[in-house]
CSV table of C-alpha atoms and ligand atoms in Angstrom, one decimal:
chain,number,residue,atom,x,y,z
A,1,MET,CA,-102.8,12.2,-16.0
A,2,LEU,CA,-105.7,10.0,-17.1
A,3,GLU,CA,-107.4,10.8,-20.2
A,4,GLY,CA,-110.7,9.8,-21.4
A,5,ASN,CA,-109.1,7.0,-23.9
A,6,GLY,CA,-107.9,5.8,-20.4
A,7,GLU,CA,-104.2,6.4,-21.6
A,8,ARG,CA,-101.4,8.0,-19.7
A,9,ARG,CA,-100.1,11.2,-21.0
A,10,PRO,CA,-96.9,11.2,-18.8
A,11,VAL,CA,-96.8,14.4,-16.6
A,12,PRO,CA,-94.1,15.5,-14.8
A,13,PRO,CA,-92.5,14.0,-12.6
A,14,PHE,CA,-93.3,11.2,-14.7
A,15,GLU,CA,-91.3,10.2,-17.5
A,16,ASP,CA,-91.9,7.7,-20.3
A,17,ARG,CA,-89.8,5.2,-18.2
A,18,HIS,CA,-92.0,5.8,-15.2
A,19,GLU,CA,-95.0,5.0,-17.2
A,20,GLN,CA,-93.5,1.7,-19.0
A,21,LEU,CA,-92.6,0.8,-15.2
A,22,ARG,CA,-96.0,1.2,-13.9
A,23,ALA,CA,-97.6,-0.7,-16.8
A,24,ARG,CA,-95.4,-3.5,-15.5
A,25,VAL,CA,-96.2,-2.8,-11.9
A,26,ARG,CA,-99.8,-3.2,-12.8
A,27,GLU,CA,-99.6,-6.0,-14.6
A,28,PHE,CA,-97.6,-7.3,-12.1
A,29,VAL,CA,-100.1,-6.4,-8.8
A,30,GLU,CA,-102.7,-8.1,-11.1
A,31,ARG,CA,-101.4,-10.9,-12.4
A,32,GLU,CA,-99.8,-11.8,-9.1
A,33,LEU,CA,-101.3,-10.0,-6.1
A,34,ALA,CA,-105.0,-9.4,-6.5
A,35,PRO,CA,-106.1,-12.9,-7.2
A,36,HIS,CA,-105.1,-13.6,-3.5
A,37,ALA,CA,-106.2,-10.7,-1.6
A,38,ASP,CA,-109.4,-12.1,-0.3
A,39,ALA,CA,-107.9,-15.1,0.8
A,40,TRP,CA,-104.8,-13.4,2.6
A,41,GLU,CA,-107.3,-11.0,4.1
A,42,ARG,CA,-109.1,-14.3,5.7
A,43,GLU,CA,-105.4,-15.6,6.7
A,44,ARG,CA,-105.2,-12.1,8.2
A,45,PHE,CA,-101.3,-12.8,6.8
A,46,PHE,CA,-99.5,-12.3,3.1
A,47,PRO,CA,-97.2,-14.9,2.7
A,48,ASN,CA,-93.3,-13.6,2.7
A,49,SER,CA,-93.0,-15.4,-0.9
A,50,VAL,CA,-94.4,-11.9,-1.8
A,51,PHE,CA,-91.2,-10.4,-0.3
A,52,ARG,CA,-88.6,-12.6,-2.5
A,53,ARG,CA,-90.9,-12.7,-5.5
A,54,MET,CA,-90.7,-9.1,-6.1
A,55,GLY,CA,-86.7,-9.1,-5.0
A,56,GLU,CA,-86.8,-11.0,-8.2
A,57,LEU,CA,-88.4,-9.0,-10.1
A,58,GLY,CA,-86.4,-5.8,-8.8
A,59,LEU,CA,-89.0,-3.9,-7.1
A,60,LEU,CA,-87.9,-3.6,-3.8
A,61,GLY,CA,-84.8,-1.6,-5.0
A,62,LEU,CA,-86.3,0.5,-7.1
A,63,LYS,CA,-84.8,3.7,-5.6
A,64,TYR,CA,-81.8,2.0,-4.5
A,65,PRO,CA,-78.0,2.2,-5.9
A,66,HIS,CA,-76.8,-0.8,-8.1
A,67,GLU,CA,-73.8,-1.7,-5.7
A,68,TYR,CA,-76.8,-3.0,-3.2
A,69,GLY,CA,-78.6,-5.1,-5.6
A,70,GLY,CA,-81.0,-1.8,-6.1
A,71,ALA,CA,-82.6,-0.9,-9.8
A,72,GLY,CA,-80.8,2.1,-9.5
A,73,GLY,CA,-83.3,4.4,-9.9
A,74,ASP,CA,-85.6,7.4,-8.3
A,75,TRP,CA,-88.2,8.2,-5.6
A,76,VAL,CA,-90.4,8.9,-8.7
A,77,ASP,CA,-90.0,5.2,-9.5
A,78,GLU,CA,-90.9,4.1,-6.0
A,79,ALA,CA,-93.8,6.5,-5.8
A,80,VAL,CA,-94.8,4.6,-9.1
A,81,LEU,CA,-95.6,1.5,-7.4
A,82,CYS,CA,-97.1,2.6,-4.2
A,83,GLU,CA,-99.5,3.9,-6.2
A,84,GLU,CA,-100.2,0.8,-8.6
A,85,LEU,CA,-100.1,-1.7,-5.1
A,86,ALA,CA,-103.2,0.0,-4.8
A,87,ARG,CA,-105.0,-2.5,-7.1
A,88,CYS,CA,-104.1,-5.3,-5.5
A,89,GLY,CA,-106.8,-5.0,-3.4
A,90,SER,CA,-105.9,-5.3,0.3
A,91,GLY,CA,-104.7,-1.9,2.5
A,92,GLY,CA,-102.6,-4.7,4.3
A,93,VAL,CA,-100.5,-6.1,1.6
A,94,ALA,CA,-100.0,-2.6,0.0
A,95,ALA,CA,-98.7,-1.6,4.0
A,96,GLY,CA,-96.6,-4.2,4.4
A,97,ILE,CA,-95.0,-3.5,1.4
A,98,GLY,CA,-94.7,-0.1,1.8
A,99,ALA,CA,-93.1,-0.2,5.4
A,100,HIS,CA,-90.2,-2.5,4.4
A,101,ILE,CA,-89.4,-0.3,1.1
A,102,GLY,CA,-90.9,3.0,2.2
A,103,ILE,CA,-90.1,3.3,6.0
A,104,ALA,CA,-88.0,0.7,7.4
A,105,THR,CA,-85.4,0.2,4.9
A,106,PRO,CA,-84.6,3.9,3.8
A,107,PRO,CA,-83.0,4.8,6.8
A,108,VAL,CA,-80.0,1.8,6.6
A,109,TRP,CA,-79.6,3.3,3.5
A,110,LYS,CA,-79.1,6.9,4.1
A,111,PHE,CA,-77.4,6.4,7.5
A,112,GLY,CA,-76.2,3.4,8.1
A,113,SER,CA,-72.2,1.8,7.6
A,114,GLU,CA,-71.3,-0.3,4.6
A,115,GLU,CA,-71.5,-3.0,7.3
A,116,GLN,CA,-74.8,-2.4,7.6
A,117,LYS,CA,-75.8,-1.9,4.3
A,118,ARG,CA,-74.2,-5.3,3.1
A,119,ARG,CA,-75.8,-7.2,6.0
A,120,TYR,CA,-79.6,-5.7,6.3
A,121,LEU,CA,-80.3,-3.7,2.4
A,122,ALA,CA,-78.9,-6.0,0.6
A,123,PRO,CA,-81.1,-8.8,1.7
A,124,ALA,CA,-84.3,-6.4,2.2
A,125,ILE,CA,-83.6,-5.2,-1.7
A,126,ARG,CA,-83.5,-9.1,-2.4
A,127,GLY,CA,-86.6,-9.6,-0.4
A,128,GLU,CA,-84.5,-12.3,1.6
A,129,LYS,CA,-84.7,-10.3,4.9
A,130,ILE,CA,-88.0,-8.4,5.6
A,131,ALA,CA,-87.6,-5.0,7.7
A,132,ALA,CA,-89.7,-3.1,9.8
A,133,LEU,CA,-89.8,0.4,11.2
A,134,ALA,CA,-90.0,0.9,15.3
A,135,ILE,CA,-91.0,4.2,16.7
A,136,THR,CA,-94.1,4.1,18.3
A,137,GLU,CA,-94.9,2.8,21.7
A,138,PRO,CA,-97.9,2.3,24.1
A,139,ASP,CA,-97.0,5.8,25.8
A,140,ALA,CA,-95.2,7.7,22.8
A,141,GLY,CA,-97.5,8.3,19.4
A,142,SER,CA,-98.1,11.7,18.2
A,143,ASP,CA,-95.8,12.5,20.5
A,144,VAL,CA,-92.4,11.1,19.6
A,145,ALA,CA,-90.3,13.1,22.4
A,146,ALA,CA,-92.0,11.0,24.9
A,147,ILE,CA,-90.3,7.7,23.4
A,148,ARG,CA,-89.1,5.7,26.8
A,149,THR,CA,-87.5,2.5,25.6
A,150,THR,CA,-83.9,2.6,26.6
A,151,ALA,CA,-81.0,1.6,25.5
A,152,THR,CA,-78.1,1.8,27.4
A,153,ARG,CA,-74.3,1.2,26.9
A,154,THR,CA,-72.4,-2.4,28.2
A,155,GLN,CA,-68.9,-2.7,27.7
A,156,SER,CA,-69.8,-5.0,24.9
A,157,GLY,CA,-73.2,-3.0,23.4
A,158,TRP,CA,-75.8,-2.2,24.1
A,159,VAL,CA,-78.8,-2.9,26.2
A,160,LEU,CA,-82.2,-2.5,25.1
A,161,ARG,CA,-85.9,-2.2,27.8
A,162,GLY,CA,-88.9,-1.0,26.8
A,163,ALA,CA,-91.9,-1.8,24.4
A,164,LYS,CA,-92.7,-1.4,21.2
A,165,THR,CA,-96.5,-1.3,19.6
A,166,TYR,CA,-98.4,-1.0,16.4
A,167,ILE,CA,-95.9,-2.2,13.9
A,168,THR,CA,-96.2,-2.8,10.4
A,169,ASN,CA,-94.2,-6.3,9.6
A,170,GLY,CA,-94.0,-6.5,13.3
A,171,VAL,CA,-94.2,-10.6,13.4
A,172,ARG,CA,-92.8,-11.5,10.4
A,173,ALA,CA,-89.7,-8.7,10.4
A,174,ASP,CA,-86.1,-10.3,10.4
A,175,TYR,CA,-84.7,-6.9,12.1
A,176,PHE,CA,-85.9,-3.8,12.8
A,177,VAL,CA,-85.2,-0.2,12.9
A,178,LEU,CA,-85.9,0.7,16.0
A,179,ALA,CA,-85.8,4.1,18.1
A,180,ALA,CA,-84.1,4.0,21.5
A,181,ARG,CA,-83.6,7.0,24.4
A,182,THR,CA,-79.5,6.7,24.5
A,183,ARG,CA,-79.9,9.9,27.3
A,184,PRO,CA,-82.3,9.6,30.5
A,185,GLU,CA,-83.2,13.5,30.0
A,186,GLY,CA,-86.4,13.7,27.7
A,187,GLY,CA,-87.5,15.5,25.1
A,188,HIS,CA,-86.3,15.1,21.5
A,189,GLN,CA,-82.7,15.4,22.5
A,190,GLY,CA,-81.2,12.0,23.4
A,191,LEU,CA,-82.7,9.2,21.1
A,192,SER,CA,-81.5,6.7,18.7
A,193,PHE,CA,-81.2,4.4,16.1
A,194,PHE,CA,-80.4,0.8,16.0
A,195,ILE,CA,-80.9,-1.9,14.2
A,196,VAL,CA,-82.6,-5.2,16.1
A,197,ASP,CA,-82.2,-8.9,14.8
A,198,SER,CA,-85.7,-10.2,16.0
A,199,ASP,CA,-84.6,-13.3,17.2
A,200,LEU,CA,-82.3,-11.9,19.5
A,201,PRO,CA,-82.9,-13.4,23.2
A,202,GLY,CA,-85.7,-11.1,24.9
A,203,VAL,CA,-87.5,-10.0,22.0
A,204,SER,CA,-91.0,-11.2,21.8
A,205,ARG,CA,-94.1,-10.1,19.7
A,206,ARG,CA,-97.3,-10.5,19.8
A,207,PRO,CA,-100.1,-9.7,16.8
A,208,LEU,CA,-102.5,-7.2,16.9
A,209,ALA,CA,-106.1,-7.6,15.8
A,210,LYS,CA,-107.3,-4.3,14.1
A,211,LEU,CA,-110.3,-2.3,11.6
A,212,GLY,CA,-108.7,-3.2,8.6
A,213,TRP,CA,-105.5,-4.1,6.7
A,214,HIS,CA,-106.1,-7.5,7.7
A,215,ALA,CA,-103.4,-9.2,5.6
A,216,SER,CA,-100.8,-7.3,6.9
A,217,ASP,CA,-99.2,-8.1,10.6
A,218,THR,CA,-98.9,-5.3,13.4
A,219,ALA,CA,-97.3,-6.4,16.5
A,220,GLU,CA,-96.7,-5.0,19.4
A,221,ILE,CA,-93.2,-5.8,20.7
A,222,ALA,CA,-91.9,-6.4,24.1
A,223,LEU,CA,-87.8,-5.6,24.5
A,224,ASP,CA,-86.5,-7.4,27.9
A,225,ASP,CA,-83.2,-6.5,28.5
A,226,VAL,CA,-82.4,-7.3,24.8
A,227,GLU,CA,-78.5,-7.5,24.5
A,228,LEU,CA,-77.6,-5.8,21.2
A,229,PRO,CA,-73.3,-5.5,19.7
A,230,ALA,CA,-72.1,-2.3,19.7
A,231,ASP,CA,-72.7,-2.0,15.7
A,232,ALA,CA,-76.2,-2.0,16.4
A,233,LEU,CA,-77.0,1.3,16.2
A,234,LEU,CA,-77.8,3.3,13.1
A,235,GLY,CA,-76.5,6.6,12.4
A,236,GLU,CA,-75.1,9.4,15.2
A,237,GLU,CA,-76.0,8.5,18.5
A,238,HIS,CA,-78.4,11.1,20.3
A,239,ARG,CA,-79.1,11.9,16.9
A,240,GLY,CA,-82.5,10.0,16.5
A,241,PHE,CA,-84.5,12.8,16.2
A,242,TYR,CA,-83.5,14.0,12.7
A,243,LEU,CA,-83.5,10.5,11.8
A,244,ILE,CA,-87.3,10.4,12.4
A,245,MET,CA,-88.0,14.0,10.7
A,246,ALA,CA,-85.7,12.9,7.3
A,247,ASN,CA,-88.1,9.8,7.6
A,248,PHE,CA,-91.5,11.0,7.4
A,249,GLN,CA,-91.2,13.3,4.6
A,250,TRP,CA,-91.1,10.2,2.2
A,251,GLU,CA,-93.5,7.7,4.3
A,252,ARG,CA,-96.7,10.6,4.3
A,253,LEU,CA,-96.2,11.2,0.2
A,254,LEU,CA,-96.1,7.2,0.5
A,255,MET,CA,-99.1,7.3,2.3
A,256,ALA,CA,-101.2,10.3,0.2
A,257,LEU,CA,-100.1,8.5,-3.6
A,258,GLY,CA,-101.9,5.2,-1.9
A,259,ALA,CA,-104.5,7.1,-1.3
A,260,ILE,CA,-104.4,8.7,-4.2
A,261,GLY,CA,-103.9,4.8,-5.9
A,262,SER,CA,-107.0,3.9,-4.5
A,263,MET,CA,-109.7,6.8,-4.8
A,264,ARG,CA,-108.6,6.2,-8.5
A,265,VAL,CA,-110.0,2.3,-8.2
A,266,LEU,CA,-112.9,3.3,-6.4
A,267,VAL,CA,-114.1,5.9,-8.8
A,268,GLU,CA,-113.5,3.6,-11.7
A,269,ARG,CA,-115.4,0.9,-9.9
A,270,VAL,CA,-118.5,3.5,-9.1
A,271,VAL,CA,-118.3,4.6,-12.7
A,272,GLU,CA,-118.8,1.0,-13.7
A,273,ARG,CA,-121.6,0.2,-11.1
A,274,ALA,CA,-123.5,3.0,-11.6
A,275,LYS,CA,-123.7,2.4,-15.2
A,276,SER,CA,-124.6,-1.6,-15.3
A,277,ARG,CA,-127.0,-2.0,-12.3
A,278,PRO,CA,-130.6,-1.1,-12.7
A,279,VAL,CA,-132.9,0.7,-10.4
A,280,GLY,CA,-136.7,1.5,-11.2
A,281,GLY,CA,-135.5,0.1,-15.0
A,282,ARG,CA,-132.6,2.6,-16.0
A,283,PRO,CA,-129.3,2.0,-15.1
A,284,LEU,CA,-128.1,4.1,-11.6
A,285,VAL,CA,-126.5,6.4,-14.2
A,286,ALA,CA,-129.4,8.1,-15.2
A,287,ARG,CA,-130.1,9.7,-11.5
A,288,GLN,CA,-128.1,12.8,-11.7
A,289,ALA,CA,-128.0,12.9,-7.2
A,290,ILE,CA,-125.5,9.9,-8.5
A,291,ARG,CA,-123.9,11.4,-11.5
A,292,HIS,CA,-122.9,14.3,-8.9
A,293,ARG,CA,-122.4,12.1,-6.3
A,294,ILE,CA,-119.3,10.0,-8.3
A,295,ALA,CA,-118.4,13.7,-10.0
A,296,GLU,CA,-117.5,14.8,-6.1
A,297,MET,CA,-115.4,12.0,-5.9
A,298,ALA,CA,-113.4,12.6,-9.4
A,299,THR,CA,-113.2,15.7,-8.3
A,300,LEU,CA,-111.3,14.9,-4.3
A,301,LEU,CA,-109.2,12.3,-6.4
A,302,HIS,CA,-107.8,15.1,-8.7
A,303,ALA,CA,-107.4,17.7,-6.4
A,304,GLY,CA,-105.5,15.4,-4.4
A,305,GLU,CA,-103.7,14.1,-7.0
A,306,ALA,CA,-102.4,17.7,-7.7
A,307,LEU,CA,-101.6,18.3,-4.1
A,308,THR,CA,-99.7,15.1,-4.1
A,309,TYR,CA,-98.0,15.3,-7.2
A,310,HIS,CA,-97.1,18.9,-6.6
A,311,ALA,CA,-95.2,17.8,-3.6
A,312,LEU,CA,-93.2,14.6,-5.2
A,313,ARG,CA,-92.4,16.9,-7.6
A,314,LEU,CA,-90.5,19.2,-5.1
A,315,PHE,CA,-89.6,16.4,-2.9
A,316,ALA,CA,-87.4,14.7,-6.2
A,317,ALA,CA,-86.1,18.0,-6.6
A,318,GLY,CA,-84.3,18.0,-3.8
A,319,THR,CA,-86.4,21.3,-2.5
A,320,ASP,CA,-88.0,21.3,1.1
A,321,ALA,CA,-91.4,20.2,0.6
A,322,VAL,CA,-92.2,20.0,4.4
A,323,ARG,CA,-95.5,21.9,3.7
A,324,GLU,CA,-96.8,20.4,0.5
A,325,VAL,CA,-96.0,16.6,2.0
A,326,THR,CA,-97.9,17.6,4.8
A,327,GLU,CA,-101.2,19.1,3.1
A,328,ALA,CA,-101.0,16.1,0.3
A,329,LYS,CA,-101.0,13.4,3.5
A,330,LEU,CA,-103.4,15.5,5.4
A,331,PHE,CA,-105.8,16.2,2.4
A,332,THR,CA,-106.0,12.8,0.4
A,333,GLN,CA,-106.0,10.3,3.4
A,334,ARG,CA,-109.7,12.2,4.8
A,335,ALA,CA,-111.2,12.4,1.1
A,336,ALA,CA,-109.6,8.6,0.2
A,337,VAL,CA,-112.3,7.8,3.6
A,338,ARG,CA,-114.8,10.4,1.8
A,339,VAL,CA,-114.9,8.8,-1.4
A,340,ALA,CA,-114.7,4.7,-0.3
A,341,ASP,CA,-117.9,6.0,1.8
A,342,ALA,CA,-119.6,7.7,-1.1
A,343,CYS,CA,-118.6,4.3,-3.5
A,344,LEU,CA,-120.0,2.1,-0.5
A,345,GLN,CA,-123.4,4.8,-0.5
A,346,ILE,CA,-123.8,4.1,-4.4
A,347,TYR,CA,-123.2,0.5,-4.3
A,348,GLY,CA,-126.5,0.0,-1.2
A,349,GLY,CA,-126.4,-3.4,0.4
A,350,ALA,CA,-124.1,-5.2,-2.2
A,351,GLY,CA,-121.2,-2.4,-1.3
A,352,TYR,CA,-121.9,-3.2,3.0
A,353,THR,CA,-121.3,-6.9,2.1
A,354,GLY,CA,-118.5,-7.0,0.3
A,355,ALA,CA,-118.8,-6.6,-3.3
A,356,ASP,CA,-115.8,-6.0,-5.5
A,357,GLY,CA,-114.0,-5.0,-2.3
A,358,ILE,CA,-115.7,-1.4,-1.1
A,359,GLU,CA,-116.0,-2.6,2.5
A,360,ARG,CA,-112.6,-3.8,2.7
A,361,ALA,CA,-111.4,-0.4,1.1
A,362,LEU,CA,-113.1,1.9,3.8
A,363,ARG,CA,-112.2,-0.5,6.6
A,364,ASP,CA,-108.5,0.0,5.3
A,365,LEU,CA,-108.4,3.8,4.1
A,366,ARG,CA,-109.4,4.9,7.6
A,367,LEU,CA,-106.4,4.4,9.4
A,368,GLY,CA,-104.9,6.7,6.5
A,369,PRO,CA,-105.6,9.8,8.8
A,370,ILE,CA,-104.2,8.0,11.6
A,371,GLY,CA,-101.3,6.4,10.8
A,372,GLY,CA,-97.9,7.9,9.6
A,373,GLY,CA,-99.1,11.1,11.8
A,374,THR,CA,-102.4,11.8,12.4
A,375,ASP,CA,-104.8,14.5,11.0
A,376,GLU,CA,-104.6,16.9,14.3
A,377,ILE,CA,-100.4,16.9,14.2
A,378,MET,CA,-100.4,17.2,9.9
A,379,ARG,CA,-103.0,20.4,10.9
A,380,GLU,CA,-100.2,21.7,13.4
A,381,ILE,CA,-96.9,21.1,10.9
A,382,VAL,CA,-99.4,23.1,8.6
A,383,GLY,CA,-100.2,25.5,10.7
A,384,ARG,CA,-96.6,26.1,11.9
A,385,SER,CA,-95.7,26.4,8.4
A,386,LEU,CA,-98.4,29.3,8.3
A,387,GLY,CA,-96.5,31.3,11.4
A,388,LEU,CA,-99.3,30.3,13.8
B,401,FAD,C1,-102.5,-0.2,11.9
B,401,FAD,C2,-101.3,0.6,12.5
B,401,FAD,C3,-99.8,0.4,11.2
B,401,FAD,C4,-98.9,1.5,11.8
B,401,FAD,N1,-97.8,1.5,11.6
B,401,FAD,C5,-96.6,1.5,12.1
B,401,FAD,C6,-95.4,1.5,12.4
B,401,FAD,O1,-94.6,0.4,11.1
B,401,FAD,N2,-94.1,2.0,12.8
B,401,FAD,C7,-94.5,3.0,13.7
B,401,FAD,O2,-93.4,3.8,14.8
B,401,FAD,N3,-95.6,3.4,13.8
B,401,FAD,C8,-96.5,2.4,13.7
B,401,FAD,N4,-97.8,3.3,13.5
B,401,FAD,C9,-98.0,4.0,14.9
B,401,FAD,C10,-98.9,5.2,14.0
B,401,FAD,O3,-97.9,6.3,13.7
B,401,FAD,C11,-99.4,5.8,15.2
B,401,FAD,O4,-100.7,5.3,15.7
B,401,FAD,C12,-99.8,7.3,15.0
B,401,FAD,O5,-98.7,8.5,15.3
B,401,FAD,C13,-100.7,7.9,16.4
B,401,FAD,O6,-100.3,7.8,17.6
B,401,FAD,P1,-101.0,7.1,18.5
B,401,FAD,O7,-102.3,6.0,18.1
B,401,FAD,O8,-100.5,6.5,19.8
B,401,FAD,O9,-102.2,8.0,19.2
B,401,FAD,P2,-102.2,9.1,19.8
B,401,FAD,O10,-100.2,10.4,19.7
B,401,FAD,O11,-102.6,9.0,21.3
B,401,FAD,O12,-103.1,10.3,19.7
B,401,FAD,C14,-105.2,10.1,19.9
B,401,FAD,C15,-105.3,11.1,19.5
B,401,FAD,O13,-105.0,12.3,20.1
B,401,FAD,C16,-105.2,13.5,18.7
B,401,FAD,N5,-103.8,14.5,19.7
B,401,FAD,C17,-102.2,13.6,19.7
B,401,FAD,N6,-101.5,15.2,19.7
B,401,FAD,C18,-102.7,16.0,19.7
B,401,FAD,C19,-101.8,17.2,19.5
B,401,FAD,N7,-100.8,18.1,19.9
B,401,FAD,N8,-103.2,18.4,19.1
B,401,FAD,C20,-104.4,17.9,19.0
B,401,FAD,N9,-104.6,16.5,18.8
B,401,FAD,C21,-104.0,15.4,19.2
B,401,FAD,C22,-104.5,12.7,17.8
B,401,FAD,O14,-104.5,13.3,16.4
B,401,FAD,C23,-105.1,11.2,18.2
B,401,FAD,O15,-106.3,11.9,17.5
B,401,FAD,C24,-99.0,2.3,13.0
B,401,FAD,C25,-100.5,2.6,13.9
B,401,FAD,C26,-101.4,1.3,13.0
B,401,FAD,C27,-103.3,1.8,13.3
């Protein structure tokens, strides 16, 4: 919780060591990422050296065991990192790093063979190999059961045919953790996961233009008769749906944490702006309408924080937290868009024309109610938990 004097008092699930990590991450983000955010957004790409640098600092393997080069920490460590990444000023940079550590490499850790962990997880922790998670297809987004990409057994392994789209890190990734159909019948049954090296013949990718996340490479990927070795299968054959479900909780929690981090920065900025911007001879903050608007923004932030930390506590304790995680994701993504919109309003023309990264935050945060499962799908899941 943020105290009036700006100090943080560790509140569970955070402990002193998490707050020490927070200070270390914040310093790294403010010194080594934030100063480059504008340039990387213009270039529509942040350099791969960011991964290598974070690997050197031990930030890509916070929750992974020492034997693969990780820091031997816990989920809460990574939660701190993802919350603080919001301070880098580019949703795209946070998304690229988040996809690597939060959604693409966890399945290798949880379901990979020893050999797969050595070949794919360890170099990813060092920042030498970049990973992407490839589930979504042109005709299968919310409806994962509609996946059409097929992996057919051959004498030497598998052959992959199909297409993926909207894949974060898709242009730069060294490998994809990819879902494909291994049984012809539709539905949730018969999906399997594979680790696919991106330099294999038959893999081609194309960057997609988008509203926000400009520094992130989001790709469309074609898979034309890609021959995979037998050991490319990740986890059990036909059990891919369970792997997808296992991964979703952490992805959604990380998105909620990222939204909280972003809302916190926006509230800090708008308070400063309202105090320093004179209108009609008085600072903006002298107007009750402005103060009330900011109070509402802070309330959205703190409500989101409460929901998300509650879900994080349950998740970190190994408790089933599907409803709590889903509610946190649903609430925070929309709240963050509202907070960014209110912030832009208070900044006025300066906000619309780019001051303090407010318009970028609004564009970047708009992905939240779509990515990682849309608002509508979140409501379906919460509804099911109520027996609806
Ligand atoms: C920038 C970006 C990065 C992404 N990164 C990745 C990634 O790294 N890996 C990956 O695999 N995917 C990624 N995605 C894909 C993302 O997860 C999907 O966009 C998302 O799941 C929604 O799927 P869709 O876009 O196909 O929308 P659709 O499923 O086509 O949905 C369209 C609309 O219909 C609504 N809808 C769908 N089903 C229902 C229903 N049953 N009831 C009511 N409404 C419904 C949706 O809520 C939505 O509003 C990314 C997407 C974007 C835009």
